[in-house]
Short mmCIF file of C-alpha atoms in Angstrom, two decimals:
data_model
loop_
_atom_site.label_atom_id
_atom_site.label_comp_id
_atom_site.label_asym_id
_atom_site.label_seq_id
_atom_site.Cartn_x
_atom_site.Cartn_y
_atom_site.Cartn_z
CA MET A 1 -36.17 -0.23 2.80
CA PHE A 2 -33.78 2.29 1.28
CA LEU A 3 -32.10 4.85 3.54
CA ASP A 4 -29.45 7.21 2.18
CA ARG A 5 -28.81 9.73 4.96
CA VAL A 6 -28.44 9.21 8.70
CA LYS A 7 -26.74 10.83 11.69
CA ILE A 8 -24.92 8.55 14.13
CA SER A 9 -22.81 8.89 17.28
CA ILE A 10 -19.26 7.57 17.43
CA LYS A 11 -16.80 7.26 20.29
CA ALA A 12 -13.26 5.96 20.11
CA GLY A 13 -11.85 3.98 23.03
CA ASN A 14 -10.23 5.74 25.98
CA GLY A 15 -6.58 5.12 26.68
CA GLY A 16 -5.72 2.70 29.46
CA LYS A 17 -4.37 3.95 32.79
CA GLY A 18 -0.65 3.67 33.48
CA SER A 19 0.33 1.24 36.23
CA SER A 20 1.86 2.34 39.52
CA SER A 21 3.83 -0.64 40.79
CA PHE A 22 7.26 -1.64 42.10
CA LEU A 23 9.49 -4.56 41.33
CA ARG A 24 9.02 -7.48 43.68
CA THR A 25 11.09 -10.66 43.35
CA LYS A 26 12.51 -13.29 45.66
CA LEU A 27 15.78 -11.41 45.71
CA THR A 28 14.36 -7.88 45.58
CA ALA A 29 11.79 -6.95 48.19
CA ASN A 30 11.75 -3.23 47.46
CA GLY A 31 12.71 -2.73 43.83
CA GLY A 32 12.27 0.35 41.69
CA PRO A 33 9.14 1.45 39.83
CA ASP A 34 8.07 -0.97 37.08
CA GLY A 35 4.57 0.22 36.16
CA GLY A 36 3.88 -0.12 32.42
CA ASP A 37 1.97 2.28 30.18
CA GLY A 38 -1.72 1.89 29.40
CA GLY A 39 -2.79 0.66 25.97
CA ARG A 40 -4.16 2.91 23.24
CA GLY A 41 -7.93 2.97 22.81
CA GLY A 42 -9.53 1.52 19.69
CA HIS A 43 -10.16 3.69 16.62
CA ILE A 44 -13.49 4.32 14.89
CA VAL A 45 -12.99 3.14 11.30
CA PHE A 46 -15.43 3.39 8.40
CA LYS A 47 -14.98 0.84 5.59
CA ALA A 48 -16.76 0.75 2.23
CA THR A 49 -18.20 -2.49 0.90
CA ASN A 50 -20.02 -3.46 -2.29
CA ASP A 51 -22.13 -5.90 -0.25
CA MET A 52 -24.38 -3.06 0.96
CA ASN A 53 -26.53 -0.64 -1.05
CA THR A 54 -28.41 1.23 1.67
CA LEU A 55 -27.83 2.78 5.09
CA TYR A 56 -30.93 1.07 6.44
CA SER A 57 -29.05 -0.89 9.11
CA PHE A 58 -28.17 2.41 10.81
CA ARG A 59 -31.85 3.05 11.44
CA PHE A 60 -31.71 0.71 14.42
CA LYS A 61 -28.14 1.13 15.63
CA LYS A 62 -26.92 4.70 15.81
CA LYS A 63 -24.21 4.57 18.47
CA PHE A 64 -20.82 2.97 17.91
CA VAL A 65 -18.14 2.67 20.59
CA ALA A 66 -14.62 1.28 20.21
CA GLU A 67 -12.95 -0.71 22.98
CA ASN A 68 -10.94 1.07 25.67
CA GLY A 69 -7.23 0.41 25.99
CA GLU A 70 -6.17 -1.94 28.78
CA ASP A 71 -4.47 -0.55 31.87
CA GLY A 72 -0.72 -1.00 32.19
CA HIS A 73 0.80 -3.90 34.14
CA GLN A 74 3.71 -4.63 36.43
CA LYS A 75 7.13 -5.46 35.01
CA ASN A 76 6.88 -2.56 32.55
CA LYS A 77 4.22 -4.35 30.50
CA THR A 78 2.09 -2.09 28.32
CA GLY A 79 -1.65 -2.72 28.36
CA ARG A 80 -3.32 -4.23 25.31
CA MET A 81 -4.63 -1.81 22.69
CA GLY A 82 -8.41 -1.49 22.43
CA LYS A 83 -10.09 -3.19 19.48
CA ASP A 84 -11.03 -0.88 16.62
CA GLU A 85 -14.72 -0.47 15.84
CA VAL A 86 -14.96 -1.06 12.07
CA ILE A 87 -18.23 0.28 10.65
CA LEU A 88 -19.22 -1.09 7.24
CA VAL A 89 -20.97 1.31 4.86
CA PRO A 90 -22.05 1.01 1.20
CA THR A 91 -19.50 2.03 -1.41
CA GLY A 92 -20.33 5.61 -2.34
CA THR A 93 -20.94 6.78 1.23
CA VAL A 94 -19.62 10.20 2.20
CA LEU A 95 -18.99 11.28 5.79
CA ILE A 96 -20.18 14.78 6.69
CA ASN A 97 -19.26 17.08 9.55
CA PRO A 98 -22.67 18.05 11.01
CA LYS A 99 -21.32 21.38 12.27
CA THR A 100 -20.25 22.62 8.82
CA ASP A 101 -22.22 20.27 6.52
CA LYS A 102 -18.94 19.69 4.65
CA ILE A 103 -17.72 16.32 3.39
CA VAL A 104 -14.77 14.97 5.39
CA ALA A 105 -14.36 11.63 3.59
CA ASP A 106 -15.52 10.06 0.34
CA LEU A 107 -15.54 6.25 0.45
CA ASN A 108 -16.00 5.76 -3.28
CA GLN A 109 -14.16 2.45 -3.71
CA HIS A 110 -14.75 -1.03 -2.32
CA GLY A 111 -12.48 -1.56 0.66
CA ALA A 112 -11.72 2.15 1.18
CA GLU A 113 -11.20 3.02 4.86
CA PHE A 114 -11.29 6.22 6.91
CA ILE A 115 -10.33 6.65 10.56
CA ALA A 116 -12.92 9.11 11.86
CA LEU A 117 -11.83 9.05 15.51
CA ARG A 118 -8.53 7.89 16.94
CA GLY A 119 -8.35 6.06 20.23
CA GLY A 120 -7.02 7.87 23.27
CA ASN A 121 -3.36 7.53 24.18
CA GLY A 122 -2.52 5.28 27.09
CA GLY A 123 -1.26 6.90 30.28
CA HIS A 124 2.35 6.52 31.38
CA GLY A 125 3.18 4.09 34.17
CA ASN A 126 5.24 5.22 37.16
CA ALA A 127 8.41 3.76 35.59
CA TYR A 128 8.20 6.57 33.02
CA TYR A 129 8.60 9.24 35.72
CA LYS A 130 11.70 7.75 37.34
CA SER A 131 14.71 10.09 37.27
CA SER A 132 17.83 10.89 39.26
CA VAL A 133 15.69 13.18 41.40
CA LYS A 134 12.57 10.99 41.60
CA GLN A 135 13.90 7.50 42.35
CA ALA A 136 10.57 6.02 43.39
CA PRO A 137 7.58 7.90 41.90
CA THR A 138 4.32 6.46 43.18
CA PHE A 139 2.07 8.14 40.65
CA SER A 140 1.07 7.23 37.11
CA GLN A 141 -0.89 8.90 34.33
CA MET A 142 -4.54 8.39 33.47
CA GLY A 143 -5.40 7.32 29.93
CA GLU A 144 -6.65 9.91 27.48
CA VAL A 145 -10.45 10.23 27.43
CA VAL A 146 -12.06 10.60 23.99
CA GLU A 147 -15.26 12.58 23.55
CA GLN A 148 -18.30 11.24 21.72
CA LYS A 149 -18.92 12.87 18.34
CA GLU A 150 -21.72 12.93 15.80
CA ILE A 151 -21.24 12.32 12.10
CA ILE A 152 -23.60 12.23 9.12
CA LEU A 153 -23.49 9.37 6.63
CA GLU A 154 -24.86 10.07 3.16
CA LEU A 155 -25.00 7.60 0.30
CA LYS A 156 -24.35 8.87 -3.22
CA THR A 157 -25.01 5.99 -5.58
CA ILE A 158 -22.02 4.79 -7.61
CA ALA A 159 -23.02 4.05 -11.20
CA ASP A 160 -21.62 4.61 -14.67
CA VAL A 161 -24.95 5.67 -16.14
CA GLY A 162 -27.89 7.56 -14.65
CA LEU A 163 -31.40 7.38 -16.11
CA VAL A 164 -33.21 10.70 -15.60
CA GLY A 165 -36.59 12.02 -16.67
CA PHE A 166 -40.06 12.82 -15.43
CA PRO A 167 -42.11 10.12 -13.67
CA ASN A 168 -43.61 7.55 -16.02
CA VAL A 169 -41.28 8.18 -18.97
CA GLY A 170 -40.18 4.54 -18.78
CA LYS A 171 -36.95 4.58 -16.77
CA SER A 172 -37.76 1.58 -14.58
CA THR A 173 -39.02 -0.40 -17.55
CA LEU A 174 -35.88 0.38 -19.53
CA LEU A 175 -33.67 -0.63 -16.60
CA SER A 176 -35.49 -3.95 -16.34
CA VAL A 177 -34.90 -4.82 -20.01
CA ILE A 178 -31.25 -3.76 -20.29
CA SER A 179 -29.98 -5.14 -16.98
CA ASN A 180 -30.44 -7.70 -14.22
CA ALA A 181 -32.49 -5.26 -12.13
CA ASN A 182 -36.09 -6.01 -11.18
CA PRO A 183 -37.59 -2.66 -10.19
CA LYS A 184 -41.22 -2.17 -9.22
CA ILE A 185 -43.10 -0.88 -12.26
CA ALA A 186 -46.53 0.76 -12.26
CA ASN A 187 -48.34 3.56 -14.02
CA TYR A 188 -48.38 6.33 -11.44
CA PRO A 189 -45.97 9.09 -10.37
CA PHE A 190 -43.10 8.31 -8.01
CA THR A 191 -43.32 4.53 -8.37
CA THR A 192 -39.56 4.62 -7.83
CA ILE A 193 -38.76 6.23 -4.48
CA TYR A 194 -35.08 5.29 -4.38
CA PRO A 195 -32.39 4.57 -6.98
CA ASN A 196 -32.47 1.10 -8.49
CA LEU A 197 -29.16 -0.29 -9.71
CA GLY A 198 -28.65 -2.76 -12.52
CA VAL A 199 -25.68 -4.26 -14.34
CA CYS A 200 -25.94 -4.10 -18.12
CA GLU A 201 -23.94 -6.60 -20.19
CA VAL A 202 -23.20 -5.97 -23.87
CA LEU A 203 -20.49 -7.23 -26.22
CA GLY A 204 -18.82 -9.06 -23.34
CA GLU A 205 -18.49 -5.92 -21.21
CA THR A 206 -20.55 -4.51 -18.36
CA PHE A 207 -21.52 -1.17 -16.86
CA VAL A 208 -23.72 -0.12 -13.93
CA VAL A 209 -26.96 1.77 -14.52
CA ALA A 210 -28.92 3.72 -11.89
CA ASP A 211 -32.60 4.53 -12.28
CA ILE A 212 -32.85 7.95 -10.62
CA PRO A 213 -36.33 8.52 -9.10
CA GLY A 214 -38.65 10.72 -11.15
CA LEU A 215 -37.81 14.40 -10.96
CA ILE A 216 -40.25 17.30 -11.10
CA GLU A 217 -39.95 21.03 -11.50
CA GLY A 218 -38.43 22.51 -8.34
CA ALA A 219 -36.43 19.37 -7.53
CA SER A 220 -33.21 21.38 -7.15
CA GLN A 221 -34.91 23.33 -4.34
CA GLY A 222 -35.92 20.09 -2.65
CA LEU A 223 -39.47 19.83 -4.01
CA GLY A 224 -40.64 16.24 -4.24
CA LEU A 225 -37.55 15.01 -2.34
CA GLY A 226 -35.53 16.45 -5.21
CA HIS A 227 -32.30 16.96 -3.27
CA TYR A 228 -32.29 13.36 -2.12
CA PHE A 229 -32.74 12.18 -5.72
CA LEU A 230 -30.40 14.57 -7.51
CA LYS A 231 -27.40 13.74 -5.33
CA HIS A 232 -27.37 10.26 -6.88
CA VAL A 233 -26.68 11.79 -10.31
CA GLU A 234 -23.47 13.50 -9.17
CA ARG A 235 -21.19 10.50 -9.63
CA VAL A 236 -22.44 9.13 -12.97
CA ARG A 237 -20.28 9.49 -16.07
CA LEU A 238 -23.15 9.49 -18.55
CA ILE A 239 -26.73 10.73 -18.26
CA VAL A 240 -29.40 8.94 -20.28
CA HIS A 241 -32.22 11.47 -20.48
CA LEU A 242 -35.53 9.77 -21.25
CA VAL A 243 -38.20 11.84 -22.97
CA ASP A 244 -41.72 10.51 -23.61
CA ILE A 245 -41.99 11.50 -27.26
CA SER A 246 -45.52 10.06 -27.43
CA GLU A 247 -46.69 12.55 -24.78
CA SER A 248 -49.05 9.79 -23.61
CA GLU A 249 -49.12 11.17 -20.06
CA GLY A 250 -50.46 14.53 -21.22
CA ARG A 251 -47.19 16.44 -20.77
CA LYS A 252 -45.18 18.23 -23.45
CA ALA A 253 -41.95 16.44 -24.35
CA GLU A 254 -39.95 19.62 -24.97
CA GLU A 255 -41.09 21.20 -21.71
CA ASP A 256 -40.14 18.08 -19.76
CA TYR A 257 -36.69 18.03 -21.38
CA GLU A 258 -36.04 21.69 -20.58
CA ILE A 259 -37.27 21.39 -16.98
CA ILE A 260 -35.08 18.37 -16.19
CA ASN A 261 -31.96 20.03 -17.61
CA LYS A 262 -32.76 23.20 -15.69
CA GLU A 263 -33.07 21.25 -12.44
CA LEU A 264 -29.78 19.44 -13.05
CA ALA A 265 -27.99 22.75 -13.67
CA SER A 266 -29.61 24.41 -10.64
CA TYR A 267 -28.54 21.60 -8.34
CA SER A 268 -24.90 21.51 -9.43
CA ALA A 269 -22.84 23.57 -11.85
CA ASP A 270 -20.95 20.38 -12.76
CA LEU A 271 -23.96 18.33 -13.90
CA PRO A 272 -24.43 20.17 -17.24
CA LYS A 273 -20.83 19.17 -18.05
CA THR A 274 -21.73 15.48 -17.73
CA LYS A 275 -22.13 13.79 -21.12
CA GLN A 276 -25.81 13.28 -21.99
CA ILE A 277 -27.65 11.15 -24.52
CA VAL A 278 -31.35 11.74 -25.19
CA VAL A 279 -33.54 8.67 -25.51
CA PHE A 280 -37.02 9.13 -26.95
CA SER A 281 -39.17 6.51 -25.24
CA LYS A 282 -42.57 4.93 -25.96
CA CYS A 283 -41.99 5.21 -29.69
CA ASP A 284 -44.44 2.35 -30.27
CA LEU A 285 -47.32 4.61 -29.20
CA ILE A 286 -46.94 7.02 -32.10
CA GLU A 287 -47.14 6.63 -35.89
CA GLU A 288 -43.77 6.39 -37.66
CA GLU A 289 -44.26 9.49 -39.80
CA GLU A 290 -45.28 11.62 -36.84
CA LEU A 291 -42.43 10.17 -34.77
CA GLN A 292 -39.78 11.10 -37.32
CA ALA A 293 -41.15 14.62 -37.68
CA LYS A 294 -41.27 15.24 -33.93
CA VAL A 295 -37.79 13.84 -33.32
CA LYS A 296 -36.29 15.85 -36.20
CA SER A 297 -37.82 19.07 -34.90
CA PHE A 298 -36.82 18.27 -31.30
CA VAL A 299 -33.13 17.56 -31.93
CA LYS A 300 -32.78 20.53 -34.27
CA LYS A 301 -34.28 22.97 -31.78
CA HIS A 302 -32.17 21.73 -28.85
CA LYS A 303 -29.03 21.01 -30.91
CA ILE A 304 -28.86 17.39 -29.77
CA LYS A 305 -26.15 15.18 -31.29
CA ASP A 306 -26.53 11.91 -29.40
CA TYR A 307 -30.04 10.48 -29.42
CA LEU A 308 -31.97 7.27 -30.06
CA CYS A 309 -35.59 6.18 -30.34
CA ILE A 310 -36.67 3.11 -28.38
CA SER A 311 -39.60 1.12 -27.13
CA SER A 312 -38.96 -0.85 -23.97
CA TYR A 313 -42.26 -2.66 -24.58
CA THR A 314 -41.35 -3.99 -28.05
CA ARG A 315 -37.57 -3.86 -27.38
CA ASP A 316 -37.04 -1.81 -30.55
CA GLY A 317 -33.79 0.17 -30.31
CA VAL A 318 -32.81 -1.29 -26.92
CA GLU A 319 -29.77 -3.23 -28.16
CA ASP A 320 -28.60 -0.21 -30.15
CA LEU A 321 -28.89 1.89 -27.00
CA LYS A 322 -26.76 -0.54 -24.98
CA LYS A 323 -24.03 -0.51 -27.62
CA LYS A 324 -24.21 3.28 -27.94
CA VAL A 325 -23.84 3.75 -24.18
CA LEU A 326 -20.90 1.34 -24.01
CA GLY A 327 -19.14 3.20 -26.80
CA LEU A 328 -19.65 6.58 -25.13
CA LEU A 329 -18.43 5.31 -21.76
CA LYS A 330 -15.13 4.19 -23.26
CA ASP A 331 -14.31 7.82 -24.02
CA ILE A 332 -15.44 9.22 -20.66
CA PRO A 333 -12.98 9.06 -17.73
CA LYS A 334 -14.20 8.17 -14.27
CA LYS A 335 -15.10 11.13 -12.09
CA PRO A 336 -12.59 12.14 -9.41
CA PRO A 337 -13.46 11.82 -5.70
CA LEU A 338 -15.58 14.59 -4.21
CA ASP A 339 -13.81 17.52 -2.58
CA VAL A 340 -13.38 16.94 1.13
CA GLU A 341 -12.95 19.37 4.00
CA GLU A 342 -9.60 19.26 5.75
CA PHE A 343 -10.99 18.46 9.14
CA ASP A 344 -10.01 16.01 11.85
CA PHE A 345 -12.77 15.08 14.29
CA ASP A 346 -10.24 14.24 16.97
CA LYS A 347 -7.46 16.67 16.16
CA LYS A 348 -5.58 17.34 19.38
CA ASP A 349 -3.21 20.25 19.77
CA TYR A 350 -1.04 19.59 22.80
CA SER A 351 1.00 22.76 22.30
CA THR A 352 -1.53 25.36 23.45
CA ILE A 353 -1.61 27.19 26.78
CA GLU A 354 -4.39 29.69 27.41
CA ILE A 355 -4.80 32.04 30.38
CA LYS A 356 -7.97 33.92 31.25
CA ARG A 357 -8.70 36.17 34.23
CA ASN A 358 -12.12 36.04 35.86
CA ASP A 359 -14.01 39.03 37.21
CA ASP A 360 -13.18 37.93 40.77
CA GLY A 361 -9.45 38.18 40.00
CA SER A 362 -8.77 34.44 39.77
CA PHE A 363 -6.78 33.00 36.85
CA VAL A 364 -7.92 30.09 34.69
CA VAL A 365 -5.25 28.09 32.87
CA SER A 366 -6.32 25.76 30.04
CA GLY A 367 -5.21 24.40 26.67
CA GLY A 368 -4.12 21.14 25.10
CA ARG A 369 -0.73 21.14 26.80
CA ILE A 370 -2.36 21.62 30.18
CA ASP A 371 -4.91 18.85 29.52
CA ASN A 372 -2.12 16.42 28.74
CA LEU A 373 -0.21 17.39 31.88
CA THR A 374 -3.15 17.10 34.28
CA ARG A 375 -3.82 13.49 33.25
CA GLY A 376 -0.77 12.56 35.33
CA VAL A 377 -1.60 14.55 38.46
CA VAL A 378 -2.71 12.95 41.70
CA ILE A 379 -3.26 15.86 44.08
CA SER A 380 -3.17 13.67 47.17
CA ASP A 381 0.24 12.30 46.16
CA GLN A 382 3.07 14.59 47.32
CA LEU A 383 5.50 13.47 44.61
CA SER A 384 2.85 13.76 41.90
CA PHE A 385 1.88 17.27 42.99
CA ALA A 386 5.53 18.33 43.19
CA TYR A 387 6.10 17.02 39.66
CA PHE A 388 3.05 18.96 38.49
CA GLN A 389 4.34 22.22 40.00
CA ASN A 390 7.80 21.76 38.50
CA ARG A 391 6.32 21.10 35.06
CA LEU A 392 4.24 24.28 35.26
CA LYS A 393 7.45 26.23 35.88
CA GLU A 394 9.35 24.43 33.12
CA MET A 395 6.53 25.08 30.64
CA GLY A 396 6.61 28.79 31.46
CA VAL A 397 3.08 28.87 32.88
CA ILE A 398 4.11 30.63 36.10
CA ASP A 399 5.96 33.34 34.14
CA MET A 400 2.96 33.78 31.87
CA LEU A 401 0.70 34.20 34.90
CA LYS A 402 3.04 36.77 36.42
CA ASP A 403 3.00 38.70 33.16
CA ARG A 404 -0.78 38.83 33.52
CA GLY A 405 -0.50 40.23 37.06
CA LEU A 406 -0.31 37.14 39.28
CA LYS A 407 0.52 37.99 42.92
CA VAL A 408 1.02 35.95 46.10
CA GLY A 409 -2.37 34.87 47.44
CA ASP A 410 -4.13 34.90 44.05
CA THR A 411 -6.23 31.88 43.03
CA VAL A 412 -5.20 29.80 40.03
CA ILE A 413 -7.71 27.34 38.54
CA ILE A 414 -6.50 24.44 36.41
CA LYS A 415 -9.22 22.03 35.24
CA ASP A 416 -11.41 21.56 38.34
CA ILE A 417 -8.61 22.25 40.85
CA SER A 418 -8.05 25.60 42.60
CA PHE A 419 -4.67 26.65 44.04
CA GLU A 420 -3.47 29.59 46.07
CA TYR A 421 -0.26 30.95 44.63
CA LEU A 422 2.64 31.05 47.10
CA GLU A 423 6.30 31.81 46.38
#
């Protein structure tokens, strides 16, 4: 089963807790602090691979968690880093921020990697806090906790050539005769419900062809799953536009051609800039004289330069088409990666300090700098609490509170802890 869009949950590993320990040896019964730092948590990493062509595996597993960092040890030993969670995705997958619907990463090459969430930093051990004033700190710092996030994975097929056209114009049949693909072929609309890929070999060279599912009028507005189909055309370098010149399905060839081009332009302003070759299919179903007259009129009216007539059934014109496509591709550069939003799912700003005053007169202190500080506070530990108070003064928090009207006896709330201010 083909699946090309899915939302999953990701969580990087938390940082390990710093150790609170003291040196103990045969010769030293009461040594100084020697607690090591906690290890960093594992990252969430997405990696593109050519061994996958669908996001179907994410239908069953939608939550990915990296390993937590190990707690610190005695003798100043840092805890082991958590193992990264490497998530394999098909080449051509883009990662989307669900809050903005903007692309944050484009994994358009085999082996490309993107760190979506970084593991939490490990907490400092008590050895870190030793100073001339604090000779024997008994407290350590908790590891950084990382929040769970959601991210959207969307697959945009990577191919050199995209076959477009109305249902039943012969795209799947053509793909089967020019490549190694074996698509399902039948005579009814929407036989193809997902892009089929095939590798075409000609003159000792190869290129990848994608059979884009049949489009209909209104596809650019999502009609007939149009959005899900059109996105697979975005990356191709050359569009092979199949037109049923025999009109055997009861539709008008010129109307079909105009509708498809209109839908491509409506979906993306860049698609009309993509090189296009028109292929008149099912030429075996029409008399030669009538065929030549219709093709001549068609290309003149629409000012078409690159075109060919073929029959996938009799194979007439198929080899010429393969050579023509190869020649055109040699002059068309590969498309650049998609524009990505400058966004970091786990961006942490440890420089901020925010103060808000509640209606009851209490003060709430928050911000990245405060969050980082409170990870090392143990309220029940006298030395830890004293360190916390001193750091608030050194960081200028007390002065900032006084500027906002702080008086003796007022309540100050930091995280989930309330204090009464005393001088």
